Coordinates of C-alpha atoms and ligand atoms in Angstrom, one line a residue:
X1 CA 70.0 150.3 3.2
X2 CA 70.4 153.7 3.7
X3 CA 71.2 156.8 1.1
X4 CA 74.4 158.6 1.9
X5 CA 74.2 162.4 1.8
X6 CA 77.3 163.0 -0.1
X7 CA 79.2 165.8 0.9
X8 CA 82.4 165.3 -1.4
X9 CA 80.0 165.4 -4.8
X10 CA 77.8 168.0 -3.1
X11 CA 80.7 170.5 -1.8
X12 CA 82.3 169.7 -5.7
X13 CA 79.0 171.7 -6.6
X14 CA 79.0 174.2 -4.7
X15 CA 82.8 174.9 -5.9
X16 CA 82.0 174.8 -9.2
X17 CA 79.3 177.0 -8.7
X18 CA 81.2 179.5 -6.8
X19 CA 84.4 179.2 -9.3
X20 CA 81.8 180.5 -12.6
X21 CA 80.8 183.5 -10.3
X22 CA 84.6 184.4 -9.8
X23 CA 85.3 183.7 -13.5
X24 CA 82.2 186.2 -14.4
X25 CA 83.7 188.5 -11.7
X26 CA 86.9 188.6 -13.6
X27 CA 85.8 188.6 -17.5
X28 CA 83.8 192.1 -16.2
X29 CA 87.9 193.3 -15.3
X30 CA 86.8 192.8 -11.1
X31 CA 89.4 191.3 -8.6
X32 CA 88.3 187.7 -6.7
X33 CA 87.2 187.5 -3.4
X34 CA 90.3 187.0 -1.6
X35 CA 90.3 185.1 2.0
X36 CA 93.4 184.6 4.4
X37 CA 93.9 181.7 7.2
X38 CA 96.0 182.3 10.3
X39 CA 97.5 179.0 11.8
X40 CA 99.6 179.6 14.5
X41 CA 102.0 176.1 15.3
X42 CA 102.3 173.1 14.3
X43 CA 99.2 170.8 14.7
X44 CA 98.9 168.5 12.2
X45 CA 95.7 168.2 11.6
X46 CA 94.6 172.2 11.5
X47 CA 98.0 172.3 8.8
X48 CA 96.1 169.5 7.0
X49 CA 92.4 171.5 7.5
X50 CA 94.2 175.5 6.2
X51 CA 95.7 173.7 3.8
X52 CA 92.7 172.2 2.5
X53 CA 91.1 175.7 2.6
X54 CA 93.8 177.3 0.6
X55 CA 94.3 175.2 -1.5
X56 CA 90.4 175.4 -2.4
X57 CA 90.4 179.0 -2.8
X58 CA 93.1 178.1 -5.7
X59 CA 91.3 176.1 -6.9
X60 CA 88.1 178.4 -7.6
X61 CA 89.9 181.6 -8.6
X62 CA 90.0 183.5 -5.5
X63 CA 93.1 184.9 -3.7
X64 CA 94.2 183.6 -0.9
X65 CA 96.5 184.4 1.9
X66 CA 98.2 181.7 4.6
X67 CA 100.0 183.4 7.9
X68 CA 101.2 181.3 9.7
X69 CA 103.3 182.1 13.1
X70 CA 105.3 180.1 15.7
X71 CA 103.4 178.7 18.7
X72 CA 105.6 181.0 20.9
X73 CA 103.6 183.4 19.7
X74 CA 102.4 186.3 21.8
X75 CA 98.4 186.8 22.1
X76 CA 99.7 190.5 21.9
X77 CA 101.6 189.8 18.5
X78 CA 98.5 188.0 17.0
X79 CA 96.0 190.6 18.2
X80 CA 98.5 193.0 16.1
X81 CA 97.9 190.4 13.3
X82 CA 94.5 190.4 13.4
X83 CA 94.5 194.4 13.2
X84 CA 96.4 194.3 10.2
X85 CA 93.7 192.2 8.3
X86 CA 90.8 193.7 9.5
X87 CA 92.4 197.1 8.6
X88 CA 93.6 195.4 5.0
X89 CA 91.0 196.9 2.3
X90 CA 91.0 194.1 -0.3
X91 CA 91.1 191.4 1.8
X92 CA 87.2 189.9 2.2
X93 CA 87.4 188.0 5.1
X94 CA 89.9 186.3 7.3
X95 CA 90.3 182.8 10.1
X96 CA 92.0 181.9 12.7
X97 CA 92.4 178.5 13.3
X98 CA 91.4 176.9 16.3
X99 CA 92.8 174.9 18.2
X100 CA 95.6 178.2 19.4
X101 CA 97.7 177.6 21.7
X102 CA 96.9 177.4 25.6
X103 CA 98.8 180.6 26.5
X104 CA 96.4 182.3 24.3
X105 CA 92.7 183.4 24.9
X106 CA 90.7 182.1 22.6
X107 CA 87.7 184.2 23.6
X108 CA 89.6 187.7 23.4
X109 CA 91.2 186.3 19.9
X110 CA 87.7 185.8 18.1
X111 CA 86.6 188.7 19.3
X112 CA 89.3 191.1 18.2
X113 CA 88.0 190.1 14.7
X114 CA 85.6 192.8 12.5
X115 CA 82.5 191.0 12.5
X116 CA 82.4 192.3 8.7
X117 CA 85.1 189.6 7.7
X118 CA 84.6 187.3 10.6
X119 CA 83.9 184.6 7.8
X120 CA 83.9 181.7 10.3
X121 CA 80.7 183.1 12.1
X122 CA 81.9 183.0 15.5
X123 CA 82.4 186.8 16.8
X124 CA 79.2 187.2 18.9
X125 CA 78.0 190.2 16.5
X126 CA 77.5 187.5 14.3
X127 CA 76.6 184.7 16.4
X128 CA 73.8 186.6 17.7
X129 CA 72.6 187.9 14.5
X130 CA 72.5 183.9 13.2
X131 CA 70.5 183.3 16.4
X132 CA 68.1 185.9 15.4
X133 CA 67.7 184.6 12.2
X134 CA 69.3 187.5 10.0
X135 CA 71.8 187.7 7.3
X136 CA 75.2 186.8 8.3
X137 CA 78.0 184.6 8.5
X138 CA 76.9 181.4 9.5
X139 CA 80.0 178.9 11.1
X140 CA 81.0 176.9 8.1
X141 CA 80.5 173.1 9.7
X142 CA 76.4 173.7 10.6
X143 CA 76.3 175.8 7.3
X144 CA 77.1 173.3 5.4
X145 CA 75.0 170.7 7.1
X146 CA 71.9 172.7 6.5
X147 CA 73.1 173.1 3.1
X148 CA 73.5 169.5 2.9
X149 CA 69.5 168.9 4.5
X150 CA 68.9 171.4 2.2
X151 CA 70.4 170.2 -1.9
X152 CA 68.9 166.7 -0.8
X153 CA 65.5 168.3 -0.1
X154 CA 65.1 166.4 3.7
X155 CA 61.9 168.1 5.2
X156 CA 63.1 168.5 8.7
X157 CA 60.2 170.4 9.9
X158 CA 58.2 169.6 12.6
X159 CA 60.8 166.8 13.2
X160 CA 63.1 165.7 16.5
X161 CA 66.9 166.8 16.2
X162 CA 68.8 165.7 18.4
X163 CA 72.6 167.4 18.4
X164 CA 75.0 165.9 20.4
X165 CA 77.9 168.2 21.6
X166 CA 77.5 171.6 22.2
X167 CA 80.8 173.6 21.2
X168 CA 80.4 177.3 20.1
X169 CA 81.7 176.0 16.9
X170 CA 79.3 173.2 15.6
X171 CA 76.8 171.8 18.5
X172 CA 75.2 175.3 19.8
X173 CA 75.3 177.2 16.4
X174 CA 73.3 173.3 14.8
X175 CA 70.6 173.8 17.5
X176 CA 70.4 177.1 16.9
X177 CA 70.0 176.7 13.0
X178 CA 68.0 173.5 13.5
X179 CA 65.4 175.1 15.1
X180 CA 65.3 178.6 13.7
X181 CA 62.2 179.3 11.1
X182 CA 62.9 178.5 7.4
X183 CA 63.7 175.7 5.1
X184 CA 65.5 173.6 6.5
X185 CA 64.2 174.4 10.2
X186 CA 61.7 174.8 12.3
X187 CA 62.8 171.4 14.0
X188 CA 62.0 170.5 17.7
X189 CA 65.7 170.4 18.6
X190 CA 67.2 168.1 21.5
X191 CA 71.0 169.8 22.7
X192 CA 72.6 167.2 24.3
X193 CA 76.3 167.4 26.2
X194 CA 78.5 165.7 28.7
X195 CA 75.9 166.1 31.4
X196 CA 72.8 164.8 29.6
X197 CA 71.0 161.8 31.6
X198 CA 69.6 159.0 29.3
X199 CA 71.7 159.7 26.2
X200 CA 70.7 156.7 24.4
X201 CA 66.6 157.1 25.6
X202 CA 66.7 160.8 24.0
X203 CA 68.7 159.6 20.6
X204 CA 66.2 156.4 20.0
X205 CA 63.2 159.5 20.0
X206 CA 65.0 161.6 17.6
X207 CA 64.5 161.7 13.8
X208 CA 67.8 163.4 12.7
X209 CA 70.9 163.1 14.9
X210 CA 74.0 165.3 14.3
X211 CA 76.8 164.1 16.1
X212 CA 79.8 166.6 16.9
X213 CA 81.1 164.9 20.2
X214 CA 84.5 163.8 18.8
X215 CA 84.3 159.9 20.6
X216 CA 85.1 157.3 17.5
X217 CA 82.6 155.1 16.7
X218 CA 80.0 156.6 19.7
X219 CA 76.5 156.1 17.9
X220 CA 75.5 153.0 17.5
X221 CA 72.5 151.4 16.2
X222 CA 70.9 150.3 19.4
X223 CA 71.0 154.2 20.1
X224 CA 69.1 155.1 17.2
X225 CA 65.3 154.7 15.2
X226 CA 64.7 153.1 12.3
X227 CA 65.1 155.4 9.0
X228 CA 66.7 158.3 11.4
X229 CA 68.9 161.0 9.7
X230 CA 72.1 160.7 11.1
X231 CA 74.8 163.2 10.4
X232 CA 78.5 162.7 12.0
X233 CA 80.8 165.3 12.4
X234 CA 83.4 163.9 14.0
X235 CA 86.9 163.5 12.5
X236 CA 88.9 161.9 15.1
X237 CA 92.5 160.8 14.2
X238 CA 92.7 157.3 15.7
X239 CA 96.0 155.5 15.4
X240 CA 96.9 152.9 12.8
X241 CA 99.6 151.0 12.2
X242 CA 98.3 149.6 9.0
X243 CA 97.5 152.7 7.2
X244 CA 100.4 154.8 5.2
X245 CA 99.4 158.4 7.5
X246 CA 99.6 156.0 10.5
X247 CA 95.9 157.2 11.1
X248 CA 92.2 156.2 9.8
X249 CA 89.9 159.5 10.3
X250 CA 86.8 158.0 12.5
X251 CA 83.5 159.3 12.6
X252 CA 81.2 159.4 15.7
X253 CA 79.1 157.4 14.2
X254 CA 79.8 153.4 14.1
X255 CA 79.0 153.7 10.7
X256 CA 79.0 149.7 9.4
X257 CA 76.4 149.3 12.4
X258 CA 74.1 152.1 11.6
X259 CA 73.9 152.8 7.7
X260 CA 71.3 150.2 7.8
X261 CA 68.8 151.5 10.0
X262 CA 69.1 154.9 9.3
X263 CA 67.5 156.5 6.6
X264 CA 69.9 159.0 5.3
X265 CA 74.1 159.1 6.6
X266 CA 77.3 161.1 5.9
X267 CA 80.1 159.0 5.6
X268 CA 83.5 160.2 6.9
X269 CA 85.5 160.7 5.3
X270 CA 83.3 162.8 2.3
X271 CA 80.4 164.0 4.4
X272 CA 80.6 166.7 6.6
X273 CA 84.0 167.7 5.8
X274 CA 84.1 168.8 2.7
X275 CA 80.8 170.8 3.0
X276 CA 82.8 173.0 5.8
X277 CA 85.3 174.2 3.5
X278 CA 82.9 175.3 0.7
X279 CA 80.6 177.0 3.1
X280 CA 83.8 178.9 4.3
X281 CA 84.0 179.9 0.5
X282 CA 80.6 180.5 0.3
X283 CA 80.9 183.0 3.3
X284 CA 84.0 184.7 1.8
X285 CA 82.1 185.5 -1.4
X286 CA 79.4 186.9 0.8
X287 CA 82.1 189.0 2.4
X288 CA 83.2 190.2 -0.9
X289 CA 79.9 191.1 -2.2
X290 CA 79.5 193.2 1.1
X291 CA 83.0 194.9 0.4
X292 CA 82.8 196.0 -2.8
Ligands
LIG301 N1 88.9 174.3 14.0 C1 88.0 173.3 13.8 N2 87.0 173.8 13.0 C2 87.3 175.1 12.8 C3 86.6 176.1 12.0 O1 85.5 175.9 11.4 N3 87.2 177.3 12.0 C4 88.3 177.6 12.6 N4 88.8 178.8 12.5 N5 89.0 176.7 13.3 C5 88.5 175.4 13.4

């Protein structure tokens, strides 16, 4: 029987901690940290993702700020966009959400972004200061999973990780952070990816696994050790007819097959998810502490 790492009780912390800060902040007559989400279309899962994140920033007393623009947008139009935040003074740090559309560059969108409120970690100022181990914004999904390792005191020194997927946004930042020096770190990390030969033989060596492939159901227990760590970040939308959303969210991870070998698991939903958003908050009053 395995412990779940509980990301819904665990991110509930974190807000609560964050929301006394911003209620000192304001009995001493100071403004909140105030963070602003651009979602351009209409995808229904990044609506349901911004509007978790606004609607968490309500929650702990900062300000918040939701764009949103038509997906005939112009890449032109949202650099403009983008210009406006970074040149807005009380504003602490700013997103865009990803997936954008296809007629958009991705790459020249991200980068467009001052790295000083870049709160979701991915301009490569910022990136690369992360990879060098300095103070910065670290993207919010591997944040909170260290932070996670971390407030459930899992010594992962020394250890195997093994990260499958390796997106700018979760699998390459993980290894990164995995491996880097500190507490938790210093892990012998695995990076695995579309192309890797032998999945399964270089899973059943590892000692955590973070999953951030985005395949339902992929990790199963013949694929893993006894009393491994497994973290799942997936949070594919997979049909159902029974449910009322006409959708279940599915892990990567089989999870009825593996919670009893492993040693530690994040469920999904209430693992992995929730500690994104508060990391996100965390990094925003980061930002503001740096502005002010
Ligand atoms: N899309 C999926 N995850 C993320 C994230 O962490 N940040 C942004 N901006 N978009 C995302």
């Amino acid at each position: 029987m395995s412990n779940i790492l509980d990301g819904k009780v665990t991110s509930n912390q974190i807000k609560e901690e964050l929301s006394q800060e911003v209620a000192a902040l304001k009995a001493s007559g100071k403004r909140p940290p105030h963070l602003a989400a651009v979602l351009v279309g209409n995808d229904g899962a990044s609506l349901t993702y911004v509007g978790s994140k606004v609607r968490s920033c309500e929650k702990i007393g900062f300000d918040s700020t939701l764009i949103r623009l038509e997906d005939t947008v112009t890449q032109v139009e949202l650099l403009e966009t983008i210009n406006k935040l970074n040149n807005y003074a009380t504003l602490d740090g700013f997103i865009v959400q990803l997936p954008l559309p296809k007629h958009i560059d991705e790459e020249v969108v991200l980068h467009a972004i001052n790295p000083d409120k870049d709160v979701d970690g991915f301009h490569p100022t910022n990136f690369g200061k992360m990879a060098l181990g300095m103070e910065t914004f670290i993207p919010a999904t591997p944040f909170g999973i260290m932070e996670l390792l971390r407030r459930y005191k899992l010594d992962i020194s020394g250890k195997h990780a093994v990260v499958i997927g390796r997106s700018h946004i979760v699998g390459r930042p993980m290894s990164i952070l995995l491996s880097n020096k500190g507490n938790p770190g210093n892990a012998t990390v695995t990076l695995t990816h579309s192309r890797t030969q032998n999945l399964a033989e270089i899973t059943k060596a590892a000692d955590i696994v973070v999953s951030a492939l985005g395949v339902p159901n992929f990790v199963t227990a013949d694929m893993i050790k006894h009393n491994a760590i497994i973290i799942d970040v997936g949070i594919t939308r997979v049909p159902d007819e029974n449910h009322p959303k006409g959708y279940v969210i599915t892990g990567d991870v089989a999870y009825d097959d593996v919670k009893d070998k492993a040693s530690f698991i994040t469920p999904v939903p209430g693992g992995v998810g929730p500690m994104t958003i508060a990391m996100l908050l965390q990094n925003t009053m980061l930002a503001y502490k740096r502005n002010s």
